[in-house]
mmCIF file of C-alpha atoms and ligand atoms in Angstrom:
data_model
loop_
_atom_site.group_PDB
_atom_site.id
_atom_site.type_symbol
_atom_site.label_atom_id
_atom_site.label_comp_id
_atom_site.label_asym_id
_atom_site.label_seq_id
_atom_site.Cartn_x
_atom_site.Cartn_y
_atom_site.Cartn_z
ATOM 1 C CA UNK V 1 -49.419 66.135 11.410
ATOM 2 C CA UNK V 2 -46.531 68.562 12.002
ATOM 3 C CA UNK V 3 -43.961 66.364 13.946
ATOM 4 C CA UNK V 4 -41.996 69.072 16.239
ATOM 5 C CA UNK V 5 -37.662 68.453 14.875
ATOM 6 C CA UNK V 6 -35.421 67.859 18.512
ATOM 7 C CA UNK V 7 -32.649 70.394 18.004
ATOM 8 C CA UNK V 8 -29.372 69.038 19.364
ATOM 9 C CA UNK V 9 -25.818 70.264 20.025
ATOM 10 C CA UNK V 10 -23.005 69.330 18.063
ATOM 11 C CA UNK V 11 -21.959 65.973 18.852
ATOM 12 C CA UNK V 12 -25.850 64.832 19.612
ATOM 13 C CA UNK V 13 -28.070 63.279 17.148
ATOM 14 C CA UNK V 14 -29.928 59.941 16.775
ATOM 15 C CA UNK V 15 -27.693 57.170 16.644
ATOM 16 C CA UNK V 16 -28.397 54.708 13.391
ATOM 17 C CA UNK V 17 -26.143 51.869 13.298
ATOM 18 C CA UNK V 18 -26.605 49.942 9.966
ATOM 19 C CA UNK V 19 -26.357 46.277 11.444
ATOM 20 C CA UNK V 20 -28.975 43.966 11.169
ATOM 21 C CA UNK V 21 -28.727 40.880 13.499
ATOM 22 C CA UNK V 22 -31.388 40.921 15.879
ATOM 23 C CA UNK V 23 -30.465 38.136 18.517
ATOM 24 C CA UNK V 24 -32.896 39.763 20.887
ATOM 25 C CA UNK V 25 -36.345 38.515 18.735
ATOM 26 C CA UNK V 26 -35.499 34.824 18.738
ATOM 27 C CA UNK V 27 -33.702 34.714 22.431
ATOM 28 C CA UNK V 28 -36.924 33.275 23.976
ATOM 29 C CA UNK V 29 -35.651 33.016 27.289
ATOM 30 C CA UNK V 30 -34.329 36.968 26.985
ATOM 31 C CA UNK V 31 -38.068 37.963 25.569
ATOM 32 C CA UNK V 32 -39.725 36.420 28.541
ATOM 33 C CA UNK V 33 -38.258 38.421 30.849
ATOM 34 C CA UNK V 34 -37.733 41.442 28.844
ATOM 35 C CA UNK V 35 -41.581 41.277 28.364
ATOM 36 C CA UNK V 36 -42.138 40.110 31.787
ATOM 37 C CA UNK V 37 -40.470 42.986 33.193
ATOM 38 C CA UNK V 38 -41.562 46.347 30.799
ATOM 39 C CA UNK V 39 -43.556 48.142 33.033
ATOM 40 C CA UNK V 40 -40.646 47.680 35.998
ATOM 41 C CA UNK V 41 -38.030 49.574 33.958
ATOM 42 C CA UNK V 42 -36.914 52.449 31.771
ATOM 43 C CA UNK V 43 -34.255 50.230 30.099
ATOM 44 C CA UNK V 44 -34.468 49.545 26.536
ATOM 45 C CA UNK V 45 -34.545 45.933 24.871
ATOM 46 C CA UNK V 46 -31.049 46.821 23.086
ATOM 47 C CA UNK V 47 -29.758 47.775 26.824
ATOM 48 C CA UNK V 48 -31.471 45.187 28.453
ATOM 49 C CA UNK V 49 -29.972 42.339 26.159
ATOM 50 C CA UNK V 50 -26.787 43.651 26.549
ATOM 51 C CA UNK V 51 -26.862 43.622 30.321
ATOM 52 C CA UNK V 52 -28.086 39.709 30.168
ATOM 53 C CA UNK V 53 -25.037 38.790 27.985
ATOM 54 C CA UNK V 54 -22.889 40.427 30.273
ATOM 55 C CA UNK V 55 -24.579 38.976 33.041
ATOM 56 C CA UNK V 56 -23.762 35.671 31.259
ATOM 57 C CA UNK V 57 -20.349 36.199 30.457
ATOM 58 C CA UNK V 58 -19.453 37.291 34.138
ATOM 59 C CA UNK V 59 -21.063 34.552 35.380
ATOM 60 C CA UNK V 60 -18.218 32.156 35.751
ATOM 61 C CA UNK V 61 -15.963 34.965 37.480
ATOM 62 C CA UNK V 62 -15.728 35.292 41.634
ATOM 63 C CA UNK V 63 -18.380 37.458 43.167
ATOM 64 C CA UNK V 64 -21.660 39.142 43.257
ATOM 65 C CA UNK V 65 -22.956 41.471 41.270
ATOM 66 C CA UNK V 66 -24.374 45.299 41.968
ATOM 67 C CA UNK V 67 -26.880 47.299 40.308
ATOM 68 C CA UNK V 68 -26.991 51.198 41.634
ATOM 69 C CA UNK V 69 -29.941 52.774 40.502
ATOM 70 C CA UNK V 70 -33.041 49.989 40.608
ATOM 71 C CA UNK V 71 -35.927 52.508 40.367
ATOM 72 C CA UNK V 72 -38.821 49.885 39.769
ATOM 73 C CA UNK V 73 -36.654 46.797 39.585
ATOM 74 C CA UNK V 74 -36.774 45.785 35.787
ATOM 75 C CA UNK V 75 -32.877 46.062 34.254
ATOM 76 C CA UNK V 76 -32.203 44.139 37.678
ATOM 77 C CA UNK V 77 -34.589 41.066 37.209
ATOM 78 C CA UNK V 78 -33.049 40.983 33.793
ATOM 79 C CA UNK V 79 -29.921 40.590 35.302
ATOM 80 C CA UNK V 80 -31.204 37.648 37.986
ATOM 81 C CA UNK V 81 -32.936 35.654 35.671
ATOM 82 C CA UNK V 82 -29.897 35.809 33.330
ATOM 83 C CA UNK V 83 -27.727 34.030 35.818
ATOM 84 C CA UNK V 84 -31.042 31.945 36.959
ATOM 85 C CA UNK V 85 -31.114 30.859 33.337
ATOM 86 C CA UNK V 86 -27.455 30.202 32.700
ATOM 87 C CA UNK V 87 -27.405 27.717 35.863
ATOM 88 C CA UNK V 88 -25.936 30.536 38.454
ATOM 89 C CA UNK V 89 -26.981 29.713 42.089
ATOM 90 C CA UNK V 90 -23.997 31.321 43.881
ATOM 91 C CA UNK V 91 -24.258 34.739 43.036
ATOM 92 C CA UNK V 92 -26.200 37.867 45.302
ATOM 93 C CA UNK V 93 -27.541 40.544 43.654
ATOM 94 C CA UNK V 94 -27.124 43.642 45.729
ATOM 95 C CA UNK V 95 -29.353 46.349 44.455
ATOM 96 C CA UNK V 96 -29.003 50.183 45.393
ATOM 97 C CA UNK V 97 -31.579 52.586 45.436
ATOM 98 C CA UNK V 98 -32.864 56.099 47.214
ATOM 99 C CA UNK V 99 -36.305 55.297 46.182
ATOM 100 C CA UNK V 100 -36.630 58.731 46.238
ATOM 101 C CA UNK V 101 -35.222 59.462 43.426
ATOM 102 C CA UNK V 102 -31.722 61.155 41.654
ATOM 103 C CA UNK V 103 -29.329 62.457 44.165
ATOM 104 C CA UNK V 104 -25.984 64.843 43.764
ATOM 105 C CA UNK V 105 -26.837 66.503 40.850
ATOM 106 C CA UNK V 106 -24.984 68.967 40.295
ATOM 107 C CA UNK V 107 -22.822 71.561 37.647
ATOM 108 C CA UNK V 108 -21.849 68.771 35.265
ATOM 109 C CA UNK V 109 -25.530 67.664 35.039
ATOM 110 C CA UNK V 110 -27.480 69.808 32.823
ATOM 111 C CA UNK V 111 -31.348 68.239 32.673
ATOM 112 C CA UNK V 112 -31.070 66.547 36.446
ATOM 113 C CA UNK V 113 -32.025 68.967 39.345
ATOM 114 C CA UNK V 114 -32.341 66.148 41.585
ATOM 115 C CA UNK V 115 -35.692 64.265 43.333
ATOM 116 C CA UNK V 116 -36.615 62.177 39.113
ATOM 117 C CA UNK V 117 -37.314 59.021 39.295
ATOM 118 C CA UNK V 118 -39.067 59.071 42.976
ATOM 119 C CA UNK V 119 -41.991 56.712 41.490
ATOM 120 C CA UNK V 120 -40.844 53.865 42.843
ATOM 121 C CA UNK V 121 -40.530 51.987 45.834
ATOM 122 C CA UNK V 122 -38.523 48.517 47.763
ATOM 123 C CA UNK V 123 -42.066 47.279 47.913
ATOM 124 C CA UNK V 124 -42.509 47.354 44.222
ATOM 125 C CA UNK V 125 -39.254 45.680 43.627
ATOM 126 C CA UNK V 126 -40.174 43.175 46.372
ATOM 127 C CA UNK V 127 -43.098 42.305 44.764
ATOM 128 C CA UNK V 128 -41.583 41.956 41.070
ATOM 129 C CA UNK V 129 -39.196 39.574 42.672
ATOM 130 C CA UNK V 130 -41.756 37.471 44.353
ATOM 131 C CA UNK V 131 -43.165 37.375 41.117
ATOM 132 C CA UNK V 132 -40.697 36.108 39.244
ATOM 133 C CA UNK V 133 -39.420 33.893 42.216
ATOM 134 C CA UNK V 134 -36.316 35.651 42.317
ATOM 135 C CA UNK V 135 -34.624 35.194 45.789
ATOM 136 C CA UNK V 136 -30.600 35.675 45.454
ATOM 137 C CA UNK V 137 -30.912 39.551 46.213
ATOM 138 C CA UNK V 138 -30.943 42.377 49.102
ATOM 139 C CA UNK V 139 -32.508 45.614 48.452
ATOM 140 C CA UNK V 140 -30.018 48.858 50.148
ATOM 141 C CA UNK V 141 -32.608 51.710 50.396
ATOM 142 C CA UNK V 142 -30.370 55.128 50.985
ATOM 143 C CA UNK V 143 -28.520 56.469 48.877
ATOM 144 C CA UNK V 144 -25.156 54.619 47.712
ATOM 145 C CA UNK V 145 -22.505 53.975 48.549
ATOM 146 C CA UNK V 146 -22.628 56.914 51.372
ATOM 147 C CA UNK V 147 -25.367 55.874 53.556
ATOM 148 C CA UNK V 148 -25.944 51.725 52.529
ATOM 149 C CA UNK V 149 -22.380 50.078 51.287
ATOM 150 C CA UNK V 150 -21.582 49.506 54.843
ATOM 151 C CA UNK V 151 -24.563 46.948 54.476
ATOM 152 C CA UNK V 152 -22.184 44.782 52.137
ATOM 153 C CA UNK V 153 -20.124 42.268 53.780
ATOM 154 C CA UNK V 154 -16.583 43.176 54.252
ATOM 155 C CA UNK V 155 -14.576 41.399 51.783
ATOM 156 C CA UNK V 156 -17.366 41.240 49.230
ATOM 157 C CA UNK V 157 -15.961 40.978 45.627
ATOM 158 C CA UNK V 158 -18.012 41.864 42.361
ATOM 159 C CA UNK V 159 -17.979 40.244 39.081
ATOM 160 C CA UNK V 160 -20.673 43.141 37.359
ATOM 161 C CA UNK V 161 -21.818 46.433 38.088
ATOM 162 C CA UNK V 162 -24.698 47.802 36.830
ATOM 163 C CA UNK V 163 -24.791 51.830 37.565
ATOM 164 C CA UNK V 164 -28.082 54.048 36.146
ATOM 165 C CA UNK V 165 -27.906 56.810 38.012
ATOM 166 C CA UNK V 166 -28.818 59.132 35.576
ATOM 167 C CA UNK V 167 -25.981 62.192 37.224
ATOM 168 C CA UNK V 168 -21.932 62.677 37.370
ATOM 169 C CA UNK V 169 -21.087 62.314 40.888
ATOM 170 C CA UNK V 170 -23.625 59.425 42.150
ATOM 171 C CA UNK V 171 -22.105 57.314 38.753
ATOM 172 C CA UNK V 172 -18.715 58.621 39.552
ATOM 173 C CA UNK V 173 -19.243 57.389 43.560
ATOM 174 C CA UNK V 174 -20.268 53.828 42.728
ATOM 175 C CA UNK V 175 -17.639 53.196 40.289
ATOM 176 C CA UNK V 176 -15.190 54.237 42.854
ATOM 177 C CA UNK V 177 -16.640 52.036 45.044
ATOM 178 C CA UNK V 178 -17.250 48.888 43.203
ATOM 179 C CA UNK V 179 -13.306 49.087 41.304
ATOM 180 C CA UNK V 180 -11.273 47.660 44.132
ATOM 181 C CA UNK V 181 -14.144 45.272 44.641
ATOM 182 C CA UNK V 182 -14.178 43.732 41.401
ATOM 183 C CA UNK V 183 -12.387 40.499 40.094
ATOM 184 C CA UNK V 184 -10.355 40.960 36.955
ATOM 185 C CA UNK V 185 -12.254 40.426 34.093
ATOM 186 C CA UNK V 186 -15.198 42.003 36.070
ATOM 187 C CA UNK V 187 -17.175 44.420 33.913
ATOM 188 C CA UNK V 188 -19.017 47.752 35.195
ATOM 189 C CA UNK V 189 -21.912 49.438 32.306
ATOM 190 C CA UNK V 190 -22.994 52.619 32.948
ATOM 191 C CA UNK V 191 -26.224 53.289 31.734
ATOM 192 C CA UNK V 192 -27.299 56.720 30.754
ATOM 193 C CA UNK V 193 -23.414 57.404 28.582
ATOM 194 C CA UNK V 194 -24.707 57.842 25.426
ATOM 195 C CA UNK V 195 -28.032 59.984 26.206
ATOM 196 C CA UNK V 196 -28.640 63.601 25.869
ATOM 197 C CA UNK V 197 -30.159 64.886 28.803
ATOM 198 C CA UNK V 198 -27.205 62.865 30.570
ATOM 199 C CA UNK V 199 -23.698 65.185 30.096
ATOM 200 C CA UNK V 200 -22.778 64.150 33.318
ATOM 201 C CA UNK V 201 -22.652 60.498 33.032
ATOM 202 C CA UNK V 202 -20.910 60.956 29.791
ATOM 203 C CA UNK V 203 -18.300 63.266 31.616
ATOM 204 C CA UNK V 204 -17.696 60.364 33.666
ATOM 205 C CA UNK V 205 -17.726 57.524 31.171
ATOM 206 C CA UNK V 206 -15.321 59.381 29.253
ATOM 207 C CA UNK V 207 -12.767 59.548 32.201
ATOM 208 C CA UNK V 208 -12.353 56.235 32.141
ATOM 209 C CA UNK V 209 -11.094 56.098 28.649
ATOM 210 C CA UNK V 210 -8.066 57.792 30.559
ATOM 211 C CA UNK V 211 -7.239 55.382 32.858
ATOM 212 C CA UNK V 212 -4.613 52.161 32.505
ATOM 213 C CA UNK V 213 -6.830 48.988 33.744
ATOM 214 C CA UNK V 214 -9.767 48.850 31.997
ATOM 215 C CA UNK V 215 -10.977 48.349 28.620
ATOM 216 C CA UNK V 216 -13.882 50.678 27.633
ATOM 217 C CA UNK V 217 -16.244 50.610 24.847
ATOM 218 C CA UNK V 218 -18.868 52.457 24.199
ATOM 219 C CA UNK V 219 -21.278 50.148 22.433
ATOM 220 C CA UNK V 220 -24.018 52.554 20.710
ATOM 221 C CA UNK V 221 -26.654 51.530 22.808
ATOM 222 C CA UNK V 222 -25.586 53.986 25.025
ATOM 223 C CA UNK V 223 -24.207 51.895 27.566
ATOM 224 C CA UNK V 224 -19.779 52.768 28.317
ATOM 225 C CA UNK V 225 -18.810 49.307 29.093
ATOM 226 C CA UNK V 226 -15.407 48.788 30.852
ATOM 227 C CA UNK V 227 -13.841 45.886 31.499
ATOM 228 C CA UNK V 228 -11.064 45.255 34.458
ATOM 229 C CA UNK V 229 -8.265 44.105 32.965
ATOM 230 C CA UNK V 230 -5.717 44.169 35.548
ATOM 231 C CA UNK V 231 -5.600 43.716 39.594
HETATM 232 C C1 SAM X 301 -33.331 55.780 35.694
HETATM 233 S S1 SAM X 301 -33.665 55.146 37.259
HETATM 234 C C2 SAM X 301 -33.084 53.474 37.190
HETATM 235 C C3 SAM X 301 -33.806 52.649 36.176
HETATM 236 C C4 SAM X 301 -33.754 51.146 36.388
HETATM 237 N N1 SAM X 301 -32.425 50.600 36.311
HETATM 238 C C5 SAM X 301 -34.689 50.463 35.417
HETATM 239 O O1 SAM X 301 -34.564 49.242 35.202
HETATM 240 O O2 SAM X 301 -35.567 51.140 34.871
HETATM 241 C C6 SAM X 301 -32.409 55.906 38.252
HETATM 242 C C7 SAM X 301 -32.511 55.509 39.713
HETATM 243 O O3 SAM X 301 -31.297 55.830 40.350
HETATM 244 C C8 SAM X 301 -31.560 56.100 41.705
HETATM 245 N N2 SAM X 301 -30.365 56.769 42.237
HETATM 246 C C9 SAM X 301 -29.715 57.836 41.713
HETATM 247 N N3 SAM X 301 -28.616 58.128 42.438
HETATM 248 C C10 SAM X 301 -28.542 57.208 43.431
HETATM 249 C C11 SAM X 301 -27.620 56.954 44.490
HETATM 250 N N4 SAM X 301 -26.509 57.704 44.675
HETATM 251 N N5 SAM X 301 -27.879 55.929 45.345
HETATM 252 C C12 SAM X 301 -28.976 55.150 45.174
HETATM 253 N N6 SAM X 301 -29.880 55.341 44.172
HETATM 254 C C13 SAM X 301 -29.656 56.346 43.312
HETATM 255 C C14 SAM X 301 -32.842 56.909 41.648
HETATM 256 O O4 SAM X 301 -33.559 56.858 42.852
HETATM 257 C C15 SAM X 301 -33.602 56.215 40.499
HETATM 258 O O5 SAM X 301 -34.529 55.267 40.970
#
């Protein structure tokens, strides 16, 4: 069988990292929901672990957390029954979505035309919730933060942000949004960084780099982590 070669562009390529601990297979509470929660989400176990350590390690910090960009529901059940797990009872989960798919795609976005990811509906997410008795969330249907952050509380702070919104400006909107929001310490992970097929969430990860209160990584799963590190 003739396996067709994916040409990329300079600076593209699979990424191979040589490590070889593997918390992930022997985290039985992770793999239950990770396994629990497959057909609910185009989020990788590498990402998906990530996102419930982080959960874990924000836990402890004032305020709720966001996701932006929910599509069936799965990376944000990963992130509820992270803080379910770790003892968290005080936390909302606000969770963003069109469900009807990408919006403001545009010239920095070279695969998104707009309208992807329109499989999906609140229902859906409803009913993965119900499932796995989650009950510390509110669904905003629109598209964020334009026409559903007004459905936040004034005065609302965030301790993580979870933002997989596959284009530029809908990433670059919610991190705007959620900055001032978030408590020192706070972390945002933008999904979709280190993915070809992506450019313009990469164009906006890599802004951040450039500015003075954050920490950001880029941790080869293809998440851009940053970190606040100052009011
Ligand atoms: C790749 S999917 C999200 C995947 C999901 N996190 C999972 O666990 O599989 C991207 C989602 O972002 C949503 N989206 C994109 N831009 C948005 C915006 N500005 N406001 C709300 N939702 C948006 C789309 O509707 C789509 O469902």
């Amino acid at each position: 069988m003739v396996v067709p070669v994916k040409r990329y562009p300079p600076g593209y390529g699979v990424v191979e990292p040589v490590a070889d601990y593997r918390p992930w297979d022997v985290d039985t509470a992770f793999r239950d929901i990770y396994h629990a929660v497959t057909a609910h989400t185009k989020v990788d176990i590498y990402r998906c672990y990530a996102l419930w350590r982080y959960a874990a390690q924000t836990a402890a910090l004032q305020g709720d957390l966001l996701e932006v960009g929910v599509w069936r529901g799965g990376s944000a059940a990963v992130l509820a029954a992270a803080l379910r797990h770790f003892g968290v009872t005080d936390k909302t989960i606000y969770l963003a979505d069109t469900f009807c798919g990408v919006v403001k795609a545009g010239p920095r976005d070279d695969y998104y035309k707009g309208g992807e990811h329109a499989d999906a509906s609140a229902d859906t997410v409803h009913e993965l919730f119900a499932r796995l008795e989650i009950d510390h969330y509110r669904l905003l249907c629109g598209v964020f933060p334009d026409q559903t952050a007004h459905q936040i509380p004034a005065g609302t702070t965030f301790s993580f942000c979870h933002v997989d919104v596959d284009v530029y400006q809908s990433a670059r909107d919610a991190c705007d949004w959620v900055w001032p929001r978030l408590t020192p310490g706070g972390m945002v992970v933008y999904d979709d960084y280190g993915f070809y097929g992506c450019e313009g969430v990469t164009a906006a990860g890599n802004e951040e780099f450039a500015r003075p209160d954050r920490i950001v990584t880029h941790n080869l799963n293809g998440q851009c982590v940053l970190v606040r590190i100052s009011p």
